[in-house]
């Protein structure tokens, strides 16, 4: 029995020790056996890899849920990355990298090591560590065992390259991936990343192609609905309304967010055919219905904006402007939409109505909140700058014109005129200000009333709706104050000192001014300022005319080169040459008039300007250009030949080859007499004479140069040499 018990205990211990040894052997991270590999695959997948992937999945969801889409342009395929949100997740990203690294450190022989590196690459991308993200993903591509893991890394690498604007690298990886056999998951991601790349490159046709390929592989849901919406936008931009309408209809079947569903409804209305007036009225009724829907209170600015775009398609400029102003007024919590509404007002003022001063103000307002990735942002910014200079010059012309005219009036008549005109102007301003203030007051009252009603209907426990609470309050009041009558100064026991016939506040407070009185006071202030600006003295008039002269010239150039307005160019330059014929810029003004008249086929006036240039300014650059259209090109060629010839002559002089230098100078001056750098050639001749001729001859050469080229910068050097020769 003892032996049997001993053997039993021995076998149990042996089995236990053997099992522990097997377990230790299986847990080895470098083991290649069946048990070892399966153990590490299981623990790597459902521990470190799973947890790190869940962290990234949560961040991806947060990025998608909190995205801020700009519906005024075609949406990005991959929503914009919010770097502020990623910064808030930096600790989570670090945790993700640490957990993914455990797969390599603890489970080296598992099949999840390479996928874990892909997660590390993505986490580094989200950490804005782009260099290490790229390095990690490239490492996976070269070292991974599974082809699909390599492809997954390359798809993510394409996204990184696209994001950091290394578009050539992104395109190279895309072209490689096109040739690879991809599994379904990678193929779907590849199509979306490729579409995103082409959307970024503004190649909407290619973007649409890849999106349409991705759709059959995608699960129904908001992301798929968003892709349908983007395809609708692309086809709408291409004026393919039927295809756009088809894709917009499919958005609703994919559980879109309220915002996406709202914009889908708006854009479906845009692609509706409205050839007949009845259709147009139907669409406007639809927009007004959207405005009345309480759920759309935060989208009123966008609805008005789309109504304006609809009216623009029908060339109803006035209605479009009115709706855009309503959009701005109702844009209280969406600065992006307000920026686009201002931008559209600016474009109308600039392109349709040529109201450039208004356009300048609208462009300034738009640029405050317009994102830098907006379509044509640089052009918009440039227009704003151009209009800034334009308005400055236009206001100078108007101001100086007005001041000079006022200065010619008799003082008494001037005073009466200013009193009348300024009062009218200020009265109009004051009435408008009061109207707007009253409207704002009414809106505030309506809002307050709406808030009160909301509180009354939702707060059933409001104090005054609780009879028991009111009764308790009344009893507490009586205990403290007694049974008092409701009247003024009810808190005071003795009121005799306060019951006077005259309200003390009436004595203290000033009587409010009427609208007319306010306007008259402001008009007087404006008059005092204006009288100080009017140029009554001759020196002041001369100064005003100089400002006017310069502003007219600059204004004409802006009309010609920037705004390309031929009629305004002609009016401005014709006035300039008439009023300031002695200005140095008159030849250019006549030349601009000449080419502008040619552009509008007014040959008679073009010929007049041409003859004035040829007869009165024959030596001007512009006369020479008219006579020889190739004059500028030939001048550039001649200038280069002159510069090269001078350099050769100087090099010969510097190397003491004086005869060669003199020959080169003589040949050049014979070929190009009266050239731009003739003084330099002649001065070089003087230097040669100092080396090769007698002091008397050299002195004469210096004297001749100083006399002939007194305005040349080299004349000072000639005088210095002359002084040195005399001192010897």
Short mmCIF file of C-alpha atoms in Angstrom, two decimals, residues 332-555:
data_model
loop_
_atom_site.label_atom_id
_atom_site.label_comp_id
_atom_site.label_asym_id
_atom_site.label_seq_id
_atom_site.Cartn_x
_atom_site.Cartn_y
_atom_site.Cartn_z
CA UNK A 332 -25.54 83.01 -36.04
CA UNK A 333 -23.56 79.86 -35.28
CA UNK A 334 -22.09 78.90 -38.65
CA UNK A 335 -19.26 81.28 -39.60
CA UNK A 336 -18.33 79.05 -42.55
CA UNK A 337 -21.72 79.49 -44.21
CA UNK A 338 -21.63 83.21 -43.48
CA UNK A 339 -18.26 83.37 -45.28
CA UNK A 340 -19.71 81.68 -48.38
CA UNK A 341 -22.76 83.96 -48.35
CA UNK A 342 -20.50 87.02 -48.20
CA UNK A 343 -18.37 85.50 -50.97
CA UNK A 344 -21.37 85.05 -53.26
CA UNK A 345 -22.43 88.65 -52.58
CA UNK A 346 -18.89 89.74 -53.44
CA UNK A 347 -18.92 87.77 -56.70
CA UNK A 348 -22.27 89.27 -57.71
CA UNK A 349 -21.06 92.80 -56.93
CA UNK A 350 -17.79 92.20 -58.77
CA UNK A 351 -18.92 90.22 -61.82
CA UNK A 352 -22.60 91.05 -62.33
CA UNK A 353 -23.26 94.58 -61.09
CA UNK A 354 -19.70 96.05 -61.04
CA UNK A 355 -20.35 97.62 -57.63
CA UNK A 356 -16.72 97.39 -56.62
CA UNK A 357 -16.91 99.24 -53.32
CA UNK A 358 -19.56 96.80 -52.09
CA UNK A 359 -17.52 93.92 -53.51
CA UNK A 360 -14.49 95.03 -51.50
CA UNK A 361 -16.47 94.98 -48.24
CA UNK A 362 -18.00 91.60 -49.04
CA UNK A 363 -14.63 90.05 -49.95
CA UNK A 364 -13.14 91.36 -46.69
CA UNK A 365 -16.00 89.82 -44.71
CA UNK A 366 -15.73 86.51 -46.57
CA UNK A 367 -11.97 86.17 -46.01
CA UNK A 368 -12.41 86.44 -42.23
CA UNK A 369 -13.78 82.87 -41.98
CA UNK A 370 -13.20 81.36 -45.42
CA UNK A 371 -10.96 78.25 -45.11
CA UNK A 372 -7.67 78.29 -47.01
CA UNK A 373 -8.60 75.06 -48.78
CA UNK A 374 -11.66 76.70 -50.33
CA UNK A 375 -11.82 76.54 -54.12
CA UNK A 376 -9.97 79.46 -55.77
CA UNK A 377 -8.88 80.85 -52.38
CA UNK A 378 -5.84 82.61 -53.88
CA UNK A 379 -7.95 84.27 -56.59
CA UNK A 380 -10.45 85.42 -53.95
CA UNK A 381 -7.63 86.83 -51.81
CA UNK A 382 -6.08 88.58 -54.83
CA UNK A 383 -9.41 90.14 -55.80
CA UNK A 384 -9.80 91.44 -52.27
CA UNK A 385 -6.36 93.04 -52.44
CA UNK A 386 -7.02 94.56 -55.89
CA UNK A 387 -10.33 96.00 -54.74
CA UNK A 388 -8.66 97.38 -51.64
CA UNK A 389 -6.31 99.47 -53.78
CA UNK A 390 -9.12 100.28 -56.22
CA UNK A 391 -11.47 101.60 -53.52
CA UNK A 392 -8.62 103.62 -52.01
CA UNK A 393 -7.95 105.38 -55.34
CA UNK A 394 -11.65 105.76 -56.17
CA UNK A 395 -12.36 107.36 -52.80
CA UNK A 396 -9.40 109.70 -53.28
CA UNK A 397 -10.76 110.84 -56.65
CA UNK A 398 -14.27 111.38 -55.28
CA UNK A 399 -13.06 113.15 -52.15
CA UNK A 400 -10.64 115.52 -53.89
CA UNK A 401 -13.18 116.24 -56.66
CA UNK A 402 -15.79 117.13 -54.07
CA UNK A 403 -13.44 119.23 -51.97
CA UNK A 404 -12.19 121.21 -54.98
CA UNK A 405 -15.76 121.91 -56.12
CA UNK A 406 -16.80 123.00 -52.64
CA UNK A 407 -13.77 125.29 -52.42
CA UNK A 408 -15.05 127.25 -55.44
CA UNK A 409 -18.39 128.09 -53.79
CA UNK A 410 -19.00 131.41 -51.96
CA UNK A 411 -18.66 130.87 -48.21
CA UNK A 412 -22.24 131.75 -47.33
CA UNK A 413 -23.70 129.53 -50.07
CA UNK A 414 -21.30 126.75 -49.05
CA UNK A 415 -22.46 126.91 -45.43
CA UNK A 416 -26.14 126.69 -46.43
CA UNK A 417 -25.42 123.87 -48.88
CA UNK A 418 -23.56 121.82 -46.27
CA UNK A 419 -26.28 122.37 -43.66
CA UNK A 420 -28.93 121.09 -46.03
CA UNK A 421 -27.07 118.14 -47.56
CA UNK A 422 -25.43 116.88 -44.38
CA UNK A 423 -28.72 117.08 -42.45
CA UNK A 424 -30.48 115.03 -45.15
CA UNK A 425 -27.68 112.49 -45.08
CA UNK A 426 -27.56 112.14 -41.29
CA UNK A 427 -31.37 112.05 -40.98
CA UNK A 428 -31.51 109.15 -43.41
CA UNK A 429 -28.80 107.33 -41.45
CA UNK A 430 -30.53 107.93 -38.12
CA UNK A 431 -33.90 106.70 -39.36
CA UNK A 432 -32.30 103.56 -40.76
CA UNK A 433 -30.44 102.97 -37.47
CA UNK A 434 -33.68 103.37 -35.50
CA UNK A 435 -35.50 101.02 -37.87
CA UNK A 436 -32.84 98.35 -37.43
CA UNK A 437 -32.80 98.82 -33.66
CA UNK A 438 -36.59 98.43 -33.53
CA UNK A 439 -36.40 95.27 -35.65
CA UNK A 440 -33.72 93.86 -33.35
CA UNK A 441 -35.86 94.74 -30.34
CA UNK A 442 -38.86 92.96 -31.82
CA UNK A 443 -36.81 89.88 -32.61
CA UNK A 444 -35.36 89.82 -29.10
CA UNK A 445 -38.88 90.14 -27.63
CA UNK A 446 -40.17 87.34 -29.86
CA UNK A 447 -37.25 85.14 -28.88
CA UNK A 448 -37.79 85.91 -25.20
CA UNK A 449 -41.48 85.12 -25.55
CA UNK A 450 -40.67 81.84 -27.28
CA UNK A 451 -38.19 80.94 -24.53
CA UNK A 452 -40.75 81.81 -21.85
CA UNK A 453 -43.41 79.66 -23.50
CA UNK A 454 -40.92 76.81 -23.76
CA UNK A 455 -40.08 77.11 -20.09
CA UNK A 456 -43.75 77.31 -19.13
CA UNK A 457 -44.63 74.21 -21.10
CA UNK A 458 -41.62 72.19 -20.02
CA UNK A 459 -41.18 73.31 -16.39
CA UNK A 460 -44.26 71.97 -14.64
CA UNK A 461 -42.67 72.68 -11.24
CA UNK A 462 -42.31 76.42 -11.91
CA UNK A 463 -42.87 78.34 -8.64
CA UNK A 464 -45.97 80.32 -9.65
CA UNK A 465 -47.61 77.21 -11.12
CA UNK A 466 -47.47 75.57 -7.70
CA UNK A 467 -50.40 76.90 -5.58
CA UNK A 468 -48.99 75.44 -2.36
CA UNK A 469 -45.63 77.17 -2.89
CA UNK A 470 -47.38 80.49 -3.66
CA UNK A 471 -49.50 80.21 -0.48
CA UNK A 472 -46.45 79.51 1.70
CA UNK A 473 -44.64 82.46 0.13
CA UNK A 474 -47.60 84.81 0.80
CA UNK A 475 -47.76 83.75 4.46
CA UNK A 476 -44.01 84.32 4.89
CA UNK A 477 -44.38 87.79 3.31
CA UNK A 478 -47.17 88.78 5.76
CA UNK A 479 -45.10 87.60 8.73
CA UNK A 480 -42.24 89.91 7.71
CA UNK A 481 -44.04 92.93 6.19
CA UNK A 482 -47.61 92.75 7.38
CA UNK A 483 -50.71 93.30 5.20
CA UNK A 484 -49.40 96.07 2.94
CA UNK A 485 -51.06 97.76 -0.02
CA UNK A 486 -49.46 97.27 -3.44
CA UNK A 487 -48.13 100.76 -4.29
CA UNK A 488 -44.91 102.70 -4.92
CA UNK A 489 -42.40 102.64 -2.07
CA UNK A 490 -44.37 99.87 -0.34
CA UNK A 491 -41.32 98.98 1.76
CA UNK A 492 -41.36 102.43 3.51
CA UNK A 493 -43.57 102.97 6.54
CA UNK A 494 -43.55 106.81 6.21
CA UNK A 495 -43.96 108.06 2.65
CA UNK A 496 -44.75 111.78 3.13
CA UNK A 497 -41.25 112.90 2.15
CA UNK A 498 -41.49 111.04 -1.12
CA UNK A 499 -45.03 111.89 -2.27
CA UNK A 500 -44.06 114.97 -4.27
CA UNK A 501 -45.70 116.09 -7.46
CA UNK A 502 -42.40 116.20 -9.34
CA UNK A 503 -40.60 112.95 -10.07
CA UNK A 504 -36.95 113.46 -9.10
CA UNK A 505 -35.87 111.29 -12.03
CA UNK A 506 -37.55 113.71 -14.42
CA UNK A 507 -35.46 116.53 -12.99
CA UNK A 508 -32.20 114.56 -13.23
CA UNK A 509 -32.74 112.87 -16.58
CA UNK A 510 -32.27 114.89 -19.72
CA UNK A 511 -35.13 115.07 -22.17
CA UNK A 512 -34.50 112.53 -24.95
CA UNK A 513 -33.55 114.02 -28.31
CA UNK A 514 -35.79 113.64 -31.33
CA UNK A 515 -34.59 111.94 -34.49
CA UNK A 516 -34.24 115.34 -36.22
CA UNK A 517 -32.23 116.80 -33.33
CA UNK A 518 -29.80 113.89 -33.32
CA UNK A 519 -29.37 114.20 -37.09
CA UNK A 520 -28.82 117.97 -36.87
CA UNK A 521 -26.14 117.62 -34.18
CA UNK A 522 -24.29 115.00 -36.18
CA UNK A 523 -24.58 117.10 -39.32
CA UNK A 524 -22.97 120.02 -37.50
CA UNK A 525 -20.08 117.80 -36.38
CA UNK A 526 -19.60 116.58 -39.95
CA UNK A 527 -19.73 120.14 -41.25
CA UNK A 528 -17.00 121.29 -38.85
CA UNK A 529 -14.74 118.44 -39.95
CA UNK A 530 -15.44 119.04 -43.63
CA UNK A 531 -14.68 122.76 -43.45
CA UNK A 532 -11.22 121.92 -42.12
CA UNK A 533 -10.60 119.66 -45.13
CA UNK A 534 -11.76 122.01 -47.92
CA UNK A 535 -8.73 123.49 -49.78
CA UNK A 536 -9.51 127.23 -49.68
CA UNK A 537 -5.86 128.33 -50.08
CA UNK A 538 -3.99 127.92 -53.39
CA UNK A 539 -1.31 125.70 -51.86
CA UNK A 540 -4.04 123.44 -50.51
CA UNK A 541 -5.68 123.32 -53.94
CA UNK A 542 -2.37 122.40 -55.58
CA UNK A 543 -1.90 119.59 -53.06
CA UNK A 544 -5.44 118.30 -53.70
CA UNK A 545 -4.86 118.35 -57.47
CA UNK A 546 -1.64 116.33 -57.08
CA UNK A 547 -3.53 113.69 -55.10
CA UNK A 548 -6.28 113.66 -57.72
CA UNK A 549 -3.75 113.41 -60.55
CA UNK A 550 -1.99 110.39 -59.04
CA UNK A 551 -5.25 108.65 -58.10
CA UNK A 552 -6.71 109.06 -61.61
CA UNK A 553 -3.64 107.47 -63.18
CA UNK A 554 -3.65 104.53 -60.76
CA UNK A 555 -7.40 104.10 -61.17
#
